[in-house]
């Protein structure tokens, strides 16, 4: 097992003893955790949360196993006090998969269960709002099942014969046997048809007349759609809002407008081909996305990453955190109505970081830098006609610290920012944990949970830094946590530059185009700028993953958007969304 990878705990013996009929250890080669009977799932999950203390359900996903005629639902639970996690799973009949919903125990499972329903057709009994979440109602079938074929399907696995090795390219649609795969409801009329999902949304939040705001004037509540084409929704994202006057009564997030089935593509690709695809998730945190995926695959491969490569990785992801937080603060200010902001001064320093990325990786945003067992390139000898290490020392010791201090000085005590952010979108600690919130969103609610400390990976245990928390859980504290975290990232970068080995390998073994990854399952996770980014990978021992799942923090963090917006004004909704800091490439994948 890789010394750099996060681990998943062995099954606690007392759980199997407590449920002898419903819980068995997963004995498949390379697998871990428990297999739980569907009938016992609620009882077992309750014991996992309340008796064993695994109060944070990080990831829920599905895996299709046609040969055994099963769809498996996989759960990864952790303790916010820290330590490795617990992996448990339920196996359902592929012909009629039904599993109890865990939303009552872990509300953070709501969107993740909807995604499994959407992609695999698993019905979750007791789910409060079981609808498709990324696809549309007229969509035929469940696209992550192994027997689902899209229009213009070529082959199950890459590299496709039409492009490799002879390079004789042809248009796949010329010989497509699945042209009728897109099916629409009977007597479909695009001018008359209303999707069932739309009808369901409006039924769920049906407004009723009443005395508005507790006053004497009788008012009608109003449904307003914000987005999907709206600059304040940070991309193609929509919020269906019920208003009483200007006060939010209910809110439902609607996503999927950017969905391209990143995970289906990932299961067609070879393991290595997926690395540049991870860049396109949170495209403001490319290096960090690479890191999480590399850790997950390295855990299966048992790779030991060379020392210099570990330092380079940490340097890149901490610089990425600074870039991402600067951008998040700039977007938040834009959502508050600031047109010319002090964030522009900080963005100037962000450009220097991107210069460094470009000189090292060859790209400013889609970096494709990390490899299984290390990184693709070492630092260049010179950057901007000066020694690269001198450039780095000046950046991390002087320029970045000054830029963050300047941002702090201009904004933190601003009367306007404080009045718009303090007490807005309050998220209590217990609710943040229950909803599986991650990153600054979680830590601004006072929860001391940062994977770099709670379940250390890479070489983070060597560095001196603080986990940044704030007590109030509002928009203002989320802003402050990001300011604090940028300062801590600068501290880590300073230690990296001071301690980085001057020579040595940057990749374990020789570079390989195709790698065969040993059979088994792996969940690798990192503390991305927006929160926990996890990759759940299943390998059959071949060059392509059987299952490739992304636990996207932007997607999971949106689960609680409706809860924290209720009771606020419509103008606050945009600010609350900005404080969560989403990117739609990661939400929709």
Coordinates of C-alpha atoms in Angstrom, one line a residue:
X1 CA 0.0 0.0 0.0
X2 CA 1.2 3.5 -0.8
X3 CA 2.7 5.4 2.1
X4 CA 1.1 8.5 0.7
X5 CA -2.5 7.3 0.4
X6 CA -5.4 7.7 2.8
X7 CA -6.6 4.4 4.3
X8 CA -10.0 3.0 5.1
X9 CA -10.3 1.3 8.5
X10 CA -10.7 -2.4 8.9
X11 CA -14.3 -3.3 9.9
X12 CA -14.8 -2.9 13.6
X13 CA -15.3 -6.3 15.0
X14 CA -18.1 -5.2 17.3
X15 CA -20.3 -4.2 14.4
X16 CA -20.3 -7.7 12.9
X17 CA -21.0 -9.1 16.4
X18 CA -23.9 -6.7 16.9
X19 CA -25.4 -7.6 13.5
X20 CA -24.4 -11.3 12.9
X21 CA -27.2 -11.9 10.4
X22 CA -27.0 -8.7 8.4
X23 CA -23.3 -7.8 8.2
X24 CA -20.4 -9.7 6.6
X25 CA -16.9 -8.7 5.7
X26 CA -16.3 -8.1 2.0
X27 CA -13.9 -10.9 1.1
X28 CA -13.4 -10.1 -2.6
X29 CA -9.8 -9.6 -3.5
X30 CA -8.7 -6.0 -3.1
X31 CA -12.0 -5.0 -1.5
X32 CA -12.6 -3.8 2.1
X33 CA -15.3 -3.0 4.5
X34 CA -18.7 -4.6 5.0
X35 CA -21.6 -5.9 2.9
X36 CA -24.8 -5.1 4.7
X37 CA -28.2 -6.6 3.9
X38 CA -30.7 -4.1 2.6
X39 CA -33.2 -5.1 5.3
X40 CA -30.7 -4.2 8.0
X41 CA -29.2 -1.1 6.4
X42 CA -31.1 1.5 8.4
X43 CA -30.3 -0.2 11.7
X44 CA -26.7 -0.8 10.8
X45 CA -26.2 2.8 9.5
X46 CA -27.7 4.1 12.7
X47 CA -25.3 2.1 14.8
X48 CA -22.4 3.2 12.6
X49 CA -23.3 6.9 13.2
X50 CA -24.5 6.8 16.8
X51 CA -22.6 3.9 18.5
X52 CA -19.3 3.9 16.5
X53 CA -19.2 7.7 15.9
X54 CA -19.0 7.8 12.1
X55 CA -21.1 11.0 12.0
X56 CA -19.9 12.2 8.5
X57 CA -21.2 10.4 5.4
X58 CA -18.7 11.5 2.8
X59 CA -19.5 9.6 -0.3
X60 CA -22.4 7.5 -1.7
X61 CA -22.2 5.9 -5.1
X62 CA -23.2 2.9 -7.2
X63 CA -21.4 0.2 -9.1
X64 CA -22.9 -2.1 -11.8
X65 CA -22.0 -5.8 -11.7
X66 CA -24.0 -7.4 -14.6
X67 CA -22.3 -10.8 -14.2
X68 CA -23.7 -11.2 -10.7
X69 CA -26.9 -9.3 -11.7
X70 CA -26.3 -6.8 -8.9
X71 CA -26.0 -3.1 -8.4
X72 CA -23.9 -2.2 -5.4
X73 CA -24.4 1.0 -3.4
X74 CA -21.2 2.0 -1.7
X75 CA -21.0 4.3 1.4
X76 CA -17.9 5.9 2.9
X77 CA -18.4 7.2 6.4
X78 CA -15.9 9.1 8.6
X79 CA -15.5 10.7 12.1
X80 CA -15.2 14.4 12.3
X81 CA -12.8 13.8 15.2
X82 CA -10.4 12.4 12.6
X83 CA -9.0 9.1 11.5
X84 CA -9.6 6.6 8.7
X85 CA -13.1 5.8 7.4
X86 CA -15.5 2.9 7.3
X87 CA -16.7 1.5 4.0
X88 CA -20.0 -0.4 3.8
X89 CA -22.1 -1.4 0.9
X90 CA -25.5 -2.8 -0.1
X91 CA -26.1 -5.2 -3.0
X92 CA -29.5 -5.0 -4.9
X93 CA -31.1 -7.0 -7.6
X94 CA -30.2 -5.4 -10.9
X95 CA -33.7 -6.1 -12.4
X96 CA -35.4 -4.2 -9.6
X97 CA -32.9 -2.4 -7.3
X98 CA -34.4 -1.1 -4.1
X99 CA -32.4 0.2 -1.2
X100 CA -33.6 2.1 1.9
X101 CA -32.7 5.8 1.9
X102 CA -30.3 7.1 4.4
X103 CA -31.4 10.7 4.1
X104 CA -33.2 10.5 7.5
X105 CA -29.9 9.5 9.2
X106 CA -27.5 11.5 6.9
X107 CA -29.2 14.3 5.1
X108 CA -26.1 14.8 3.0
X109 CA -27.0 11.7 1.1
X110 CA -30.0 13.4 -0.6
X111 CA -28.4 14.5 -3.9
X112 CA -26.0 11.6 -4.0
X113 CA -28.9 9.1 -3.8
X114 CA -30.7 11.0 -6.5
X115 CA -27.7 10.7 -8.7
X116 CA -27.5 6.9 -8.2
X117 CA -31.3 6.8 -9.0
X118 CA -30.6 8.9 -12.2
X119 CA -27.5 7.0 -13.4
X120 CA -28.3 3.4 -12.2
X121 CA -32.1 3.2 -11.6
X122 CA -31.8 2.3 -7.9
X123 CA -34.9 3.3 -6.0
X124 CA -34.3 4.6 -2.5
X125 CA -37.3 3.9 -0.2
X126 CA -38.1 6.8 2.0
X127 CA -36.2 9.4 -0.1
X128 CA -38.0 12.8 0.3
X129 CA -37.5 13.9 -3.4
X130 CA -36.5 11.0 -5.6
X131 CA -36.2 12.6 -9.1
X132 CA -33.6 12.6 -11.8
X133 CA -31.0 15.2 -11.0
X134 CA -28.5 15.4 -13.9
X135 CA -30.5 13.9 -16.8
X136 CA -34.0 15.0 -18.1
X137 CA -37.3 13.1 -17.9
X138 CA -37.4 12.0 -21.5
X139 CA -34.0 10.3 -21.2
X140 CA -33.9 6.6 -22.0
X141 CA -32.2 4.3 -19.5
X142 CA -29.6 4.6 -16.9
X143 CA -26.3 5.8 -18.5
X144 CA -23.8 4.4 -16.0
X145 CA -25.0 0.9 -16.3
X146 CA -22.6 -1.2 -18.3
X147 CA -25.1 -2.3 -21.0
X148 CA -26.2 1.3 -21.8
X149 CA -25.0 2.6 -25.1
X150 CA -25.2 6.2 -26.2
X151 CA -25.9 7.4 -29.7
X152 CA -22.8 7.3 -31.8
X153 CA -21.3 4.6 -29.6
X154 CA -18.0 3.3 -30.9
X155 CA -16.5 0.8 -28.4
X156 CA -16.6 0.1 -24.7
X157 CA -13.0 0.9 -24.0
X158 CA -10.3 3.3 -25.3
X159 CA -8.1 3.5 -27.2
X160 CA -10.7 3.1 -30.0
X161 CA -9.7 1.1 -33.0
X162 CA -10.8 3.8 -35.3
X163 CA -8.1 6.1 -33.9
X164 CA -5.3 3.7 -32.8
X165 CA -2.8 2.5 -33.9
X166 CA -3.4 3.1 -37.6
X167 CA -5.0 6.5 -37.2
X168 CA -7.8 5.7 -39.7
X169 CA -10.4 8.1 -38.4
X170 CA -14.1 7.6 -39.4
X171 CA -17.3 9.2 -38.3
X172 CA -18.9 6.9 -35.8
X173 CA -22.4 8.1 -36.7
X174 CA -22.0 6.5 -40.1
X175 CA -22.3 3.0 -38.7
X176 CA -24.1 3.8 -35.4
X177 CA -26.4 0.9 -34.4
X178 CA -27.9 2.8 -31.5
X179 CA -29.4 5.7 -33.4
X180 CA -32.8 5.1 -31.8
X181 CA -31.4 5.2 -28.3
X182 CA -32.9 8.6 -27.5
X183 CA -36.5 7.9 -26.7
X184 CA -39.2 10.5 -25.9
X185 CA -42.6 10.2 -24.2
X186 CA -45.5 9.0 -26.4
X187 CA -47.0 11.7 -28.7
X188 CA -44.1 14.0 -27.8
X189 CA -44.8 17.7 -28.7
X190 CA -42.0 20.1 -27.8
X191 CA -44.5 23.0 -27.7
X192 CA -46.9 21.3 -25.4
X193 CA -44.9 18.9 -23.3
X194 CA -44.0 19.8 -19.7
X195 CA -41.3 17.5 -18.2
X196 CA -42.4 15.6 -15.1
X197 CA -39.4 16.9 -13.2
X198 CA -40.7 20.4 -13.7
X199 CA -44.2 19.5 -12.5
X200 CA -42.7 17.7 -9.5
X201 CA -40.6 20.8 -8.5
X202 CA -43.6 23.1 -8.6
X203 CA -45.7 20.6 -6.6
X204 CA -43.0 20.2 -4.0
X205 CA -42.9 24.0 -3.4
X206 CA -46.4 24.9 -4.3
X207 CA -47.0 28.4 -2.8
X208 CA -50.1 29.1 -0.7
X209 CA -51.8 32.4 0.0
X210 CA -51.3 33.8 3.4
X211 CA -50.7 36.9 5.4
X212 CA -47.2 37.9 4.1
X213 CA -44.5 38.3 6.7
X214 CA -46.9 37.9 9.6
X215 CA -48.5 41.3 8.7
X216 CA -52.2 42.2 8.1
X217 CA -51.8 42.4 4.3
X218 CA -52.9 39.2 2.6
X219 CA -50.4 38.3 -0.2
X220 CA -49.8 35.5 -2.7
X221 CA -46.5 33.7 -2.6
X222 CA -44.6 33.8 -5.9
X223 CA -42.4 31.3 -7.7
X224 CA -39.3 32.8 -9.3
X225 CA -36.7 31.0 -11.4
X226 CA -33.2 32.4 -10.9
X227 CA -31.1 31.0 -13.8
X228 CA -30.0 28.8 -15.5
X229 CA -28.8 31.6 -17.7
X230 CA -27.9 34.2 -15.0
X231 CA -24.4 35.5 -14.1
X232 CA -25.1 35.3 -10.4
X233 CA -25.7 31.5 -10.5
X234 CA -22.0 31.0 -11.3
X235 CA -22.8 29.2 -14.6
X236 CA -25.7 27.2 -15.9
X237 CA -27.4 26.6 -12.6
X238 CA -30.9 27.3 -11.6
X239 CA -32.7 28.0 -8.3
X240 CA -36.5 27.7 -8.1
X241 CA -37.5 30.0 -5.3
X242 CA -40.8 30.6 -3.5
X243 CA -41.0 34.2 -2.3
X244 CA -43.3 35.9 0.2
X245 CA -42.6 39.5 -0.8
X246 CA -38.8 39.5 -0.9
X247 CA -38.4 36.7 1.7
X248 CA -37.5 33.2 0.7
X249 CA -40.0 30.6 1.8
X250 CA -38.5 27.6 -0.1
X251 CA -35.7 27.0 -2.6
X252 CA -34.9 24.0 -4.8
X253 CA -31.5 23.8 -6.7
X254 CA -31.7 22.5 -10.3
X255 CA -28.6 21.3 -12.1
X256 CA -27.5 19.1 -15.0
X257 CA -27.4 21.8 -17.7
X258 CA -23.6 21.2 -18.1
X259 CA -23.6 17.4 -17.4
X260 CA -21.5 15.4 -19.9
X261 CA -21.2 12.2 -17.9
X262 CA -17.6 12.6 -17.0
X263 CA -17.8 9.3 -15.1
X264 CA -18.9 7.3 -18.2
X265 CA -16.1 8.9 -20.1
X266 CA -13.8 7.9 -17.2
X267 CA -14.8 4.3 -17.4
X268 CA -14.1 4.2 -21.2
X269 CA -10.6 5.9 -20.8
X270 CA -7.5 4.1 -19.6
X271 CA -6.4 5.0 -16.1
X272 CA -3.8 7.4 -17.3
X273 CA -6.1 9.0 -19.9
X274 CA -8.3 10.2 -17.1
X275 CA -5.7 12.5 -15.6
X276 CA -6.3 15.5 -18.0
X277 CA -10.0 14.9 -17.6
X278 CA -9.8 15.6 -13.9
X279 CA -8.5 19.1 -14.8
X280 CA -12.0 19.9 -16.2
X281 CA -13.9 19.3 -13.0
X282 CA -13.0 22.2 -10.7
X283 CA -11.1 24.0 -13.5
X284 CA -9.9 26.5 -11.0
X285 CA -8.1 23.8 -9.0
X286 CA -6.6 21.5 -11.7
X287 CA -3.5 20.5 -9.7
X288 CA -5.6 19.5 -6.7
X289 CA -7.9 17.4 -8.9
X290 CA -4.9 15.6 -10.3
X291 CA -3.6 14.9 -6.8
X292 CA -6.8 13.2 -5.5
X293 CA -7.1 10.9 -8.5
X294 CA -3.4 10.0 -8.4
X295 CA -3.7 9.0 -4.7
X296 CA -6.7 6.8 -5.3
X297 CA -5.0 4.8 -8.1
X298 CA -1.6 4.7 -6.3
X299 CA -3.3 3.1 -3.3
X300 CA -4.3 0.2 -5.5
X301 CA -0.9 0.1 -7.2
X302 CA 1.1 0.2 -4.0
X303 CA 3.4 2.9 -5.4
X304 CA 5.9 4.9 -3.2
X305 CA 6.1 8.5 -4.5
X306 CA 9.7 9.9 -4.6
X307 CA 10.6 12.5 -2.0
X308 CA 11.1 15.4 -4.4
X309 CA 7.8 14.6 -6.2
X310 CA 5.9 14.8 -2.9
X311 CA 7.3 18.3 -2.2
X312 CA 6.4 19.4 -5.7
X313 CA 2.9 18.0 -5.3
X314 CA 2.3 19.8 -2.0
X315 CA 3.7 23.1 -3.5
X316 CA 1.4 22.9 -6.5
X317 CA -1.8 22.1 -4.5
X318 CA -1.2 24.8 -1.9
X319 CA -0.6 27.4 -4.6
X320 CA -3.8 26.2 -6.2
X321 CA -5.6 26.7 -2.9
X322 CA -4.5 30.3 -2.8
X323 CA -5.6 30.9 -6.4
X324 CA -9.0 29.3 -5.8
X325 CA -9.7 31.3 -2.6
X326 CA -8.6 34.6 -4.2
X327 CA -11.1 33.8 -7.0
X328 CA -13.8 32.8 -4.5
X329 CA -13.5 36.1 -2.6
X330 CA -13.5 38.0 -5.9
X331 CA -16.7 36.3 -7.0
X332 CA -18.3 36.9 -3.6
X333 CA -17.6 40.6 -3.9
X334 CA -19.1 40.5 -7.4
X335 CA -22.2 38.9 -6.0
X336 CA -22.4 41.6 -3.4
X337 CA -22.4 44.2 -6.2
X338 CA -18.8 45.4 -6.2
X339 CA -17.6 46.2 -9.7
X340 CA -14.1 47.5 -9.1
X341 CA -12.8 45.6 -6.1
X342 CA -9.6 45.2 -4.1
X343 CA -9.7 41.5 -5.3
X344 CA -8.1 42.8 -8.6
X345 CA -4.9 43.5 -6.6
X346 CA -4.8 39.9 -5.3
X347 CA -5.6 38.5 -8.8
X348 CA -2.4 40.2 -10.0
X349 CA -0.5 37.9 -7.7
X350 CA -2.6 34.9 -8.8
X351 CA -1.3 35.6 -12.3
X352 CA 2.3 35.0 -11.1
X353 CA 1.2 31.6 -9.7
X354 CA -0.3 30.8 -13.1
X355 CA 3.0 31.8 -14.7
X356 CA 4.7 29.3 -12.5
X357 CA 2.2 26.6 -13.4
X358 CA 2.7 27.3 -17.1
X359 CA 6.5 27.2 -16.9
X360 CA 6.4 23.9 -15.1
X361 CA 3.4 22.0 -16.4
X362 CA 3.0 23.7 -19.8
X363 CA -0.5 25.1 -19.0
X364 CA -2.0 27.8 -16.8
X365 CA -5.3 26.1 -15.9
X366 CA -5.6 22.5 -17.4
X367 CA -2.3 21.4 -16.0
X368 CA -2.3 17.6 -16.4
X369 CA 0.8 17.6 -14.2
X370 CA 0.6 14.6 -11.9
X371 CA 1.2 11.0 -12.7
X372 CA 0.8 7.7 -10.8
X373 CA 4.0 7.6 -8.7
X374 CA 5.0 11.3 -9.1
X375 CA 4.8 14.2 -11.5
X376 CA 5.4 14.6 -15.2
X377 CA 8.1 17.3 -15.1
X378 CA 10.5 18.9 -12.7
X379 CA 10.8 22.7 -12.2
X380 CA 12.4 24.6 -15.1
X381 CA 15.8 26.1 -14.5
X382 CA 14.6 29.7 -15.1
X383 CA 11.3 31.6 -15.1
X384 CA 11.0 35.1 -16.5
X385 CA 14.8 35.3 -17.0
X386 CA 15.5 34.5 -13.3
X387 CA 16.3 31.4 -11.3
X388 CA 13.0 29.6 -10.7
X389 CA 13.8 29.0 -7.0
X390 CA 14.5 32.7 -6.5
X391 CA 11.2 33.5 -8.2
X392 CA 9.4 31.0 -5.9
X393 CA 11.1 32.4 -2.7
X394 CA 10.1 35.9 -3.6
X395 CA 6.5 34.8 -4.4
X396 CA 5.9 32.8 -1.2
X397 CA 8.0 34.9 1.2
X398 CA 7.0 38.3 0.1
X399 CA 4.4 38.9 -2.7
X400 CA 1.7 36.5 -1.7
X401 CA 1.7 37.5 2.0
X402 CA 1.5 41.1 1.0
X403 CA -1.4 40.5 -1.4
X404 CA -3.4 38.6 1.2
X405 CA -2.8 41.3 3.8
X406 CA -3.9 43.9 1.4
X407 CA -7.1 42.0 0.6
X408 CA -7.7 41.7 4.4
X409 CA -7.0 45.4 5.0
X410 CA -9.4 46.5 2.3
X411 CA -12.3 44.1 3.0
X412 CA -12.5 42.6 6.4
X413 CA -13.7 45.7 8.2
X414 CA -15.7 47.1 5.4
X415 CA -19.0 48.4 6.7
X416 CA -20.9 47.2 3.5
X417 CA -19.3 43.7 3.5
X418 CA -20.0 43.2 7.2
X419 CA -23.6 44.4 7.0
X420 CA -24.4 42.1 4.0
X421 CA -22.6 39.0 5.3
X422 CA -22.8 38.9 9.1
X423 CA -25.7 36.7 10.2
X424 CA -26.6 35.7 6.7
X425 CA -26.8 32.1 5.6
X426 CA -26.1 30.7 9.1
X427 CA -25.2 27.0 9.1
X428 CA -24.9 25.5 12.6
X429 CA -22.1 22.9 13.1
X430 CA -24.5 19.9 13.7
X431 CA -26.3 20.7 10.4
X432 CA -23.1 21.2 8.5
X433 CA -21.9 17.7 9.6
X434 CA -25.3 16.1 8.9
X435 CA -25.4 17.6 5.4
X436 CA -21.9 16.4 4.6
X437 CA -20.7 19.9 4.1
X438 CA -17.0 20.2 3.4
X439 CA -14.1 22.6 3.2
X440 CA -14.5 26.3 4.3
X441 CA -18.2 25.8 4.4
X442 CA -17.8 23.2 7.2
X443 CA -14.9 24.9 9.0
X444 CA -16.7 28.3 9.1
X445 CA -19.3 26.5 11.2
X446 CA -16.7 25.7 13.9
X447 CA -16.0 22.1 12.8
X448 CA -12.3 21.4 13.1
X449 CA -12.1 19.0 10.1
X450 CA -9.4 19.3 7.5
X451 CA -8.3 16.1 5.8
X452 CA -4.7 17.3 5.8
X453 CA -4.9 16.9 9.6
X454 CA -7.8 14.6 10.2
X455 CA -6.6 11.8 7.8
X456 CA -3.2 13.0 6.6
X457 CA -2.1 12.1 3.1
X458 CA 1.0 12.8 1.1
X459 CA 3.6 14.4 3.4
X460 CA 1.3 16.9 5.2
X461 CA 2.2 15.4 8.6
X462 CA 5.7 17.1 8.2
X463 CA 4.4 20.6 8.0
X464 CA 3.4 23.1 10.6
X465 CA 0.1 24.7 9.9
X466 CA -3.2 25.5 11.6
X467 CA -6.7 24.2 10.7
X468 CA -8.7 27.4 10.2
X469 CA -12.1 27.5 11.8
X470 CA -14.6 30.3 12.7
X471 CA -17.6 29.9 15.1
X472 CA -20.6 31.6 13.5
X473 CA -21.3 29.7 10.3
X474 CA -22.4 32.7 8.3
X475 CA -21.2 34.2 5.0
X476 CA -18.8 36.5 6.8
X477 CA -17.0 33.6 8.5
X478 CA -16.7 31.7 5.3
X479 CA -14.9 34.7 3.8
X480 CA -12.7 34.9 6.9
X481 CA -11.8 31.2 6.8
X482 CA -10.6 31.6 3.2
X483 CA -8.4 34.5 4.2
X484 CA -7.0 32.5 7.1
X485 CA -6.4 29.4 4.9
X486 CA -4.5 31.4 2.3
X487 CA -2.1 32.5 5.0
X488 CA -1.7 28.9 6.2
X489 CA -1.1 27.8 2.6
X490 CA 1.7 30.4 2.3
X491 CA 3.2 29.0 5.5
X492 CA 3.2 25.5 4.0
X493 CA 4.7 26.8 0.7
X494 CA 7.5 28.5 2.6
X495 CA 8.3 25.2 4.4
X496 CA 8.2 23.3 1.1
X497 CA 10.6 25.7 -0.7
X498 CA 12.9 25.7 2.3
X499 CA 12.9 21.8 2.7
X500 CA 12.6 20.6 -0.9
X501 CA 15.3 18.1 -1.9
X502 CA 17.6 19.6 -4.5
X503 CA 17.8 16.4 -6.6
X504 CA 16.3 13.0 -7.1
X505 CA 13.6 11.2 -9.0
X506 CA 10.2 12.8 -9.7
X507 CA 8.5 9.6 -10.8
X508 CA 8.6 6.1 -9.4
X509 CA 9.6 3.7 -12.2
X510 CA 9.7 4.6 -15.9
X511 CA 6.9 6.5 -17.6
X512 CA 4.1 4.3 -19.0
X513 CA 1.4 5.1 -21.4
X514 CA -0.8 2.3 -20.1
X515 CA -0.7 0.9 -16.6
X516 CA -2.4 -2.2 -15.4
X517 CA -3.9 -1.5 -12.0
X518 CA -4.3 -4.4 -9.5
X519 CA -7.9 -5.6 -9.0
X520 CA -9.8 -4.0 -6.1
X521 CA -11.4 -0.8 -4.9
X522 CA -9.9 2.4 -3.6
X523 CA -11.2 5.7 -2.2
X524 CA -8.6 8.5 -2.4
X525 CA -9.6 11.9 -1.0
X526 CA -7.9 15.3 -0.5
X527 CA -8.7 18.6 1.0
X528 CA -9.5 20.6 -2.1
X529 CA -10.1 24.4 -1.9
X530 CA -13.9 23.8 -2.0
X531 CA -13.8 20.8 0.3
X532 CA -13.3 17.0 0.2
X533 CA -12.7 15.8 -3.3
X534 CA -12.8 12.0 -3.4
X535 CA -12.2 9.4 -6.2
X536 CA -13.8 6.0 -5.8
X537 CA -12.1 3.6 -8.3
X538 CA -12.8 -0.1 -8.9
X539 CA -10.2 -2.0 -11.0
X540 CA -10.5 -5.5 -12.6
X541 CA -6.8 -5.7 -13.1
X542 CA -6.9 -4.2 -16.6
X543 CA -5.8 -0.9 -18.1
X544 CA -9.3 0.7 -17.8
X545 CA -11.3 1.4 -14.6
X546 CA -14.4 -0.6 -14.1
X547 CA -15.8 2.1 -11.9
X548 CA -14.7 5.7 -11.7
X549 CA -16.6 8.0 -9.4
X550 CA -16.0 11.6 -8.4
X551 CA -17.2 12.8 -4.9
X552 CA -17.4 16.4 -5.9
X553 CA -17.5 19.0 -3.1
X554 CA -19.4 21.6 -5.1
X555 CA -22.2 19.1 -5.8
X556 CA -22.5 17.8 -2.2
X557 CA -22.3 21.3 -0.7
X558 CA -25.3 22.4 -2.7
X559 CA -27.5 19.9 -0.8
X560 CA -28.0 22.4 2.0
X561 CA -28.5 25.5 -0.2
X562 CA -32.3 25.5 0.3
X563 CA -32.0 25.1 4.1
X564 CA -29.6 28.0 4.6
X565 CA -31.6 30.4 2.3
X566 CA -35.0 30.1 3.9
X567 CA -36.0 33.2 5.8
X568 CA -33.5 35.5 3.9
X569 CA -34.2 38.1 1.3
X570 CA -33.9 37.3 -2.4
X571 CA -30.8 39.5 -2.6
X572 CA -29.1 37.3 0.0
X573 CA -29.6 34.1 -2.0
X574 CA -27.0 35.2 -4.5
X575 CA -24.6 36.1 -1.7
X576 CA -25.1 32.7 0.1
X577 CA -24.5 30.8 -3.1
X578 CA -21.3 32.8 -3.7
X579 CA -20.1 32.0 -0.1
X580 CA -20.5 28.2 -0.8
X581 CA -18.1 28.7 -3.8
X582 CA -19.2 26.2 -6.5
X583 CA -18.0 25.6 -10.0
X584 CA -20.4 23.9 -12.4
X585 CA -17.8 21.8 -14.1
X586 CA -17.6 19.9 -10.8
X587 CA -21.3 20.1 -9.9
X588 CA -22.5 18.5 -13.1
X589 CA -19.4 16.6 -14.2

